[in-house]
Every structure is written in structure tokens, then in C-alpha cells.
PDB file of C-alpha atoms in Angstrom:
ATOM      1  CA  UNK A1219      99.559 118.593  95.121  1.00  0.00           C
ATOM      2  CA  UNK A1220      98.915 115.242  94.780  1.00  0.00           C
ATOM      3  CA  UNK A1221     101.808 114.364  92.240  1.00  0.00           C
ATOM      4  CA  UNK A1222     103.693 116.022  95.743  1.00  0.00           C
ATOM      5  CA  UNK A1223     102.464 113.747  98.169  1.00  0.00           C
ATOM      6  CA  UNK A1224     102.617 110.764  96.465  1.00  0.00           C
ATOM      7  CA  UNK A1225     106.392 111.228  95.593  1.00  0.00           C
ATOM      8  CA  UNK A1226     106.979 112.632  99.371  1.00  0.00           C
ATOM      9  CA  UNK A1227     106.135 108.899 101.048  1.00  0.00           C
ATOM     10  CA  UNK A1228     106.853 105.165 100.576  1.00  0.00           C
ATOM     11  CA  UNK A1229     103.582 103.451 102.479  1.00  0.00           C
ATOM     12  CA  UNK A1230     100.059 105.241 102.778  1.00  0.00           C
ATOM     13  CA  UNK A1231      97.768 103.559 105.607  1.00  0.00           C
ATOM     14  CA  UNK A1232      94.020 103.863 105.260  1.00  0.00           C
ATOM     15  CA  UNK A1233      91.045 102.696 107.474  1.00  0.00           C
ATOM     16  CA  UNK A1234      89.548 100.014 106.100  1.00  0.00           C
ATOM     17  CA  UNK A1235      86.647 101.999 106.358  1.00  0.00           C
ATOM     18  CA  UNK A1236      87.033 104.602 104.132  1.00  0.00           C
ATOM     19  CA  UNK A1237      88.942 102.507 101.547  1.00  0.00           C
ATOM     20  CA  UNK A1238      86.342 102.212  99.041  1.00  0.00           C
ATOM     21  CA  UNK A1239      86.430 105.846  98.826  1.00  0.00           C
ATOM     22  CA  UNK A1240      90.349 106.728  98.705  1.00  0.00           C
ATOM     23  CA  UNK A1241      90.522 105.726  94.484  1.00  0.00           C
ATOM     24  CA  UNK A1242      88.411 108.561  93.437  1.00  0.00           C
ATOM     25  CA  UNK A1243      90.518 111.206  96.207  1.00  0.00           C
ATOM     26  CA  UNK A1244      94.176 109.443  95.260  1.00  0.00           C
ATOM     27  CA  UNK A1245      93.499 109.465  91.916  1.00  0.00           C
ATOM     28  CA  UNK A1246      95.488 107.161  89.063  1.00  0.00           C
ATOM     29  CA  UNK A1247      98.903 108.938  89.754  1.00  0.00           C
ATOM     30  CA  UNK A1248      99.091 107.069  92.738  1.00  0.00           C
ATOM     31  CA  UNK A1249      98.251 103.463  91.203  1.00  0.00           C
ATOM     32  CA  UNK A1250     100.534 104.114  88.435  1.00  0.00           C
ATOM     33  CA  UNK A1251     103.623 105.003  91.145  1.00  0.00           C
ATOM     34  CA  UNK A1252     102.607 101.824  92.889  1.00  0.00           C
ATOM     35  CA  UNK A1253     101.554 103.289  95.946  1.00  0.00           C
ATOM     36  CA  UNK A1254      98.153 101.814  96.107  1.00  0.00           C
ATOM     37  CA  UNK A1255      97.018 102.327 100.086  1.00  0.00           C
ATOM     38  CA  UNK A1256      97.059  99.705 102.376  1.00  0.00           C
ATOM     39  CA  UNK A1257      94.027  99.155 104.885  1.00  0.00           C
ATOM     40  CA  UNK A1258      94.588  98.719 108.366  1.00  0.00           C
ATOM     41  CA  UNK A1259      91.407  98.011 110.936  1.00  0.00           C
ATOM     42  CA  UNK A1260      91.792 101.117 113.257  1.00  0.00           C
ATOM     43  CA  UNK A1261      89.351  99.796 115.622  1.00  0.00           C
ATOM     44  CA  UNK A1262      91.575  96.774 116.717  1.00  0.00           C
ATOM     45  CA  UNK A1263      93.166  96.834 119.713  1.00  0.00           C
ATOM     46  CA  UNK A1264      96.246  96.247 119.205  1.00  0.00           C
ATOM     47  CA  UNK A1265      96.562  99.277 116.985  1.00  0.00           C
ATOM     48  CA  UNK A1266     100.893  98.773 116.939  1.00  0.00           C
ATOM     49  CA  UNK A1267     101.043  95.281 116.032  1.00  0.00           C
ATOM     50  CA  UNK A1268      98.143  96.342 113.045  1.00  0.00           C
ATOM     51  CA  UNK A1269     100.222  99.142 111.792  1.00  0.00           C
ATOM     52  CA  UNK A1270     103.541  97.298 111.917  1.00  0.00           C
ATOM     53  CA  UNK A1271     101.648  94.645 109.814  1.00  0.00           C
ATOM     54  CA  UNK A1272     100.320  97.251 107.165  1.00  0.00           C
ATOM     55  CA  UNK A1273     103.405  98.972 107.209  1.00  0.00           C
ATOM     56  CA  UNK A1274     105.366  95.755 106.497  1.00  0.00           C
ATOM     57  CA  UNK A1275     103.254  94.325 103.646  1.00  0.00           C
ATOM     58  CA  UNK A1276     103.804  94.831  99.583  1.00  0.00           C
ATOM     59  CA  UNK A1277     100.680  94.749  97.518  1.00  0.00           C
ATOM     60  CA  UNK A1278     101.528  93.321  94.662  1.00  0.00           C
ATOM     61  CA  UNK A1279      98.761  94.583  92.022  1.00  0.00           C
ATOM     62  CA  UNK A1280      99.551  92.955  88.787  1.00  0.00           C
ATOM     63  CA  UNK A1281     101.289  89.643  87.967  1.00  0.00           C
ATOM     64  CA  UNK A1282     100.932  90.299  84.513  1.00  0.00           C
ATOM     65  CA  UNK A1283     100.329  86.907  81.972  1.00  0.00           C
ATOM     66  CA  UNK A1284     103.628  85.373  81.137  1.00  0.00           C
ATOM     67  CA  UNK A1285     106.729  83.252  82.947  1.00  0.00           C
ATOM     68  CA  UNK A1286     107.898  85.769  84.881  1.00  0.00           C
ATOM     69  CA  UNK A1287     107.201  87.308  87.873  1.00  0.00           C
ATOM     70  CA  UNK A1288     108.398  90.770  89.486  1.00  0.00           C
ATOM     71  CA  UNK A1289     108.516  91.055  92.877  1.00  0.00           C
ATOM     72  CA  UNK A1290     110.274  93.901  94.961  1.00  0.00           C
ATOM     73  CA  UNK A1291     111.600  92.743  97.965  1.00  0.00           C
ATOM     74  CA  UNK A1292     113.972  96.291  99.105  1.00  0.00           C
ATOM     75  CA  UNK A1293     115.046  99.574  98.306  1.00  0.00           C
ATOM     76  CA  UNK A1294     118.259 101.293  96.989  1.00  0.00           C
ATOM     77  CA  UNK A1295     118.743 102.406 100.596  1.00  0.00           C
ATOM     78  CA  UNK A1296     118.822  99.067 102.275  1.00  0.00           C
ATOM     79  CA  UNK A1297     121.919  97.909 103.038  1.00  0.00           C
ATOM     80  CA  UNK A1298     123.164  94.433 101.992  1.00  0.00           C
ATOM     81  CA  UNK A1299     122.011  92.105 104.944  1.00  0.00           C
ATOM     82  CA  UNK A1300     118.594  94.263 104.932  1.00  0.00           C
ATOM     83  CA  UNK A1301     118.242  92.965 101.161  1.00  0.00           C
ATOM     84  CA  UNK A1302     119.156  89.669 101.907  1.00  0.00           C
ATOM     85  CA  UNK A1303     117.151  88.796 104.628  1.00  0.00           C
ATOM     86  CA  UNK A1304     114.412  89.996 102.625  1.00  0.00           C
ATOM     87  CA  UNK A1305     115.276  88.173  99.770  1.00  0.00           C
ATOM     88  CA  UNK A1306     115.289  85.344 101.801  1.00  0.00           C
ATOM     89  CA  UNK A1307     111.966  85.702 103.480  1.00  0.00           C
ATOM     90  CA  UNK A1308     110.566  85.848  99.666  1.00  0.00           C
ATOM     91  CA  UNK A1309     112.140  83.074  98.667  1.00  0.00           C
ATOM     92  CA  UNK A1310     110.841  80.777 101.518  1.00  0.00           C
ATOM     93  CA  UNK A1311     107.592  82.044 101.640  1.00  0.00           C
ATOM     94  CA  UNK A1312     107.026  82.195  97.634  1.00  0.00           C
ATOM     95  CA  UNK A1313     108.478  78.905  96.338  1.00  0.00           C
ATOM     96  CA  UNK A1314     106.784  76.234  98.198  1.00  0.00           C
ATOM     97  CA  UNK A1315     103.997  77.640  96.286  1.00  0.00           C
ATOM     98  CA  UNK A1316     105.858  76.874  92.971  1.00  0.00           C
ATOM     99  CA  UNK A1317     104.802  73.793  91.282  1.00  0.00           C
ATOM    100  CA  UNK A1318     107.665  72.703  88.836  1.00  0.00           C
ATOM    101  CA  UNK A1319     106.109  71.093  85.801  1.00  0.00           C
ATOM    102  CA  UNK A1320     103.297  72.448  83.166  1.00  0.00           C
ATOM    103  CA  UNK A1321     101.278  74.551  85.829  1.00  0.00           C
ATOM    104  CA  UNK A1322     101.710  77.928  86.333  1.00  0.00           C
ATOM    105  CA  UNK A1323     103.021  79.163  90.144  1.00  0.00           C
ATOM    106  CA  UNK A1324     100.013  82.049  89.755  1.00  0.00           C
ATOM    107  CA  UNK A1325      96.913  79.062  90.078  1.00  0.00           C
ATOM    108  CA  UNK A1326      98.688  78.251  93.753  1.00  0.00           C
ATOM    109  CA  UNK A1327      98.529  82.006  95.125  1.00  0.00           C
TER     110      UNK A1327
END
């Protein structure tokens, strides 16, 4: 059942609330998928603009030790100018944090 679920969405929401809790009810399958909730505060008042925010974010869980860095920025279903502009967003956002010399862009995030 839970192997079902998992595979039947892209984003789960949780209250921030009950987030310490959700590991031990998820279980591992989901953290192995990569579908690790996301919190959102329930009790704020502007309850749209919170979920758009949670629903827009990526986690990303593990940068892993090495050079290179994975970072998914779309799906197979996006179309082209979806990708892009995503691609795009990343790209401004994640290399003025990039320091080019001996220093790796992980100590700046």
C-alpha cells in the first residue's frame, strides 16, 4: 500500500507539525524514491501562497562527496520552454554561489 502511494504522486505536503513523525509512517521506500515530504505551516494565513511555495520547492537530500552535483530541475512531461525556464532559474540562482578556484561550491550553500 505504501509502495502504491508513493508511486501514485509527485509532491507529498505535511504539517510541519507532525513532520517528526511522518519517517517512521512513510517508511524508507519513500526516501529511497526521493519523495521525502515537504512541510508546510498550516496555520499561516496565507495558506495558497504556503502551498504554492511547498509545492514548488525540490529537496535536495544528498550532494554526495565529489565534483559533481545532480540537480533535477523538470520532468519527462515538461515541455521544452517549461525545462528551460527552469533550467534557467537553476542556473541563476545556483552559480553565484559557485566559487571558481580550489573551494568547493557545497561550503557556500
Amino acid at each position: 500500500a505504501k509502495r502504491i502511494l508513493c508511486d501514485s504522486h509527485d509532491v507529498f505536503l505535511v504539517d510541519d507539525r507532525v513532520l517528526p513523525i511522518i519517517p517512521r509512517w512513510f517508511g524508507s521506500y519513500f526516501y529511497r524514491k526521493g519523495k521525502a515530504p515537504v512541510k508546510v505551516n498550516l496555520k499561516k494565513k496565507d495558506l495558497r501562497h504556503e502551498m504554492e511555495g511547498a509545492t514548488r520547492s525540490y529537496m535536495v537530500a544528498n550532494l554526495g562527496k565529489g565534483n559533481n552535483l545532480s540537480i533535477p530541475c523538470g520532468r519527462v512531461s515538461f515541455d521544452n520552454e517549461l525545462l528551460s525556464e527552469n533550467l534557467n532559474l537553476l542556473l541563476m540562482n545556483y552559480v553565484p554561489m559557485c566559487v571558481q578556484g580550489g573551494r568547493t561550491s557545497k561550503q557556500y550553500m
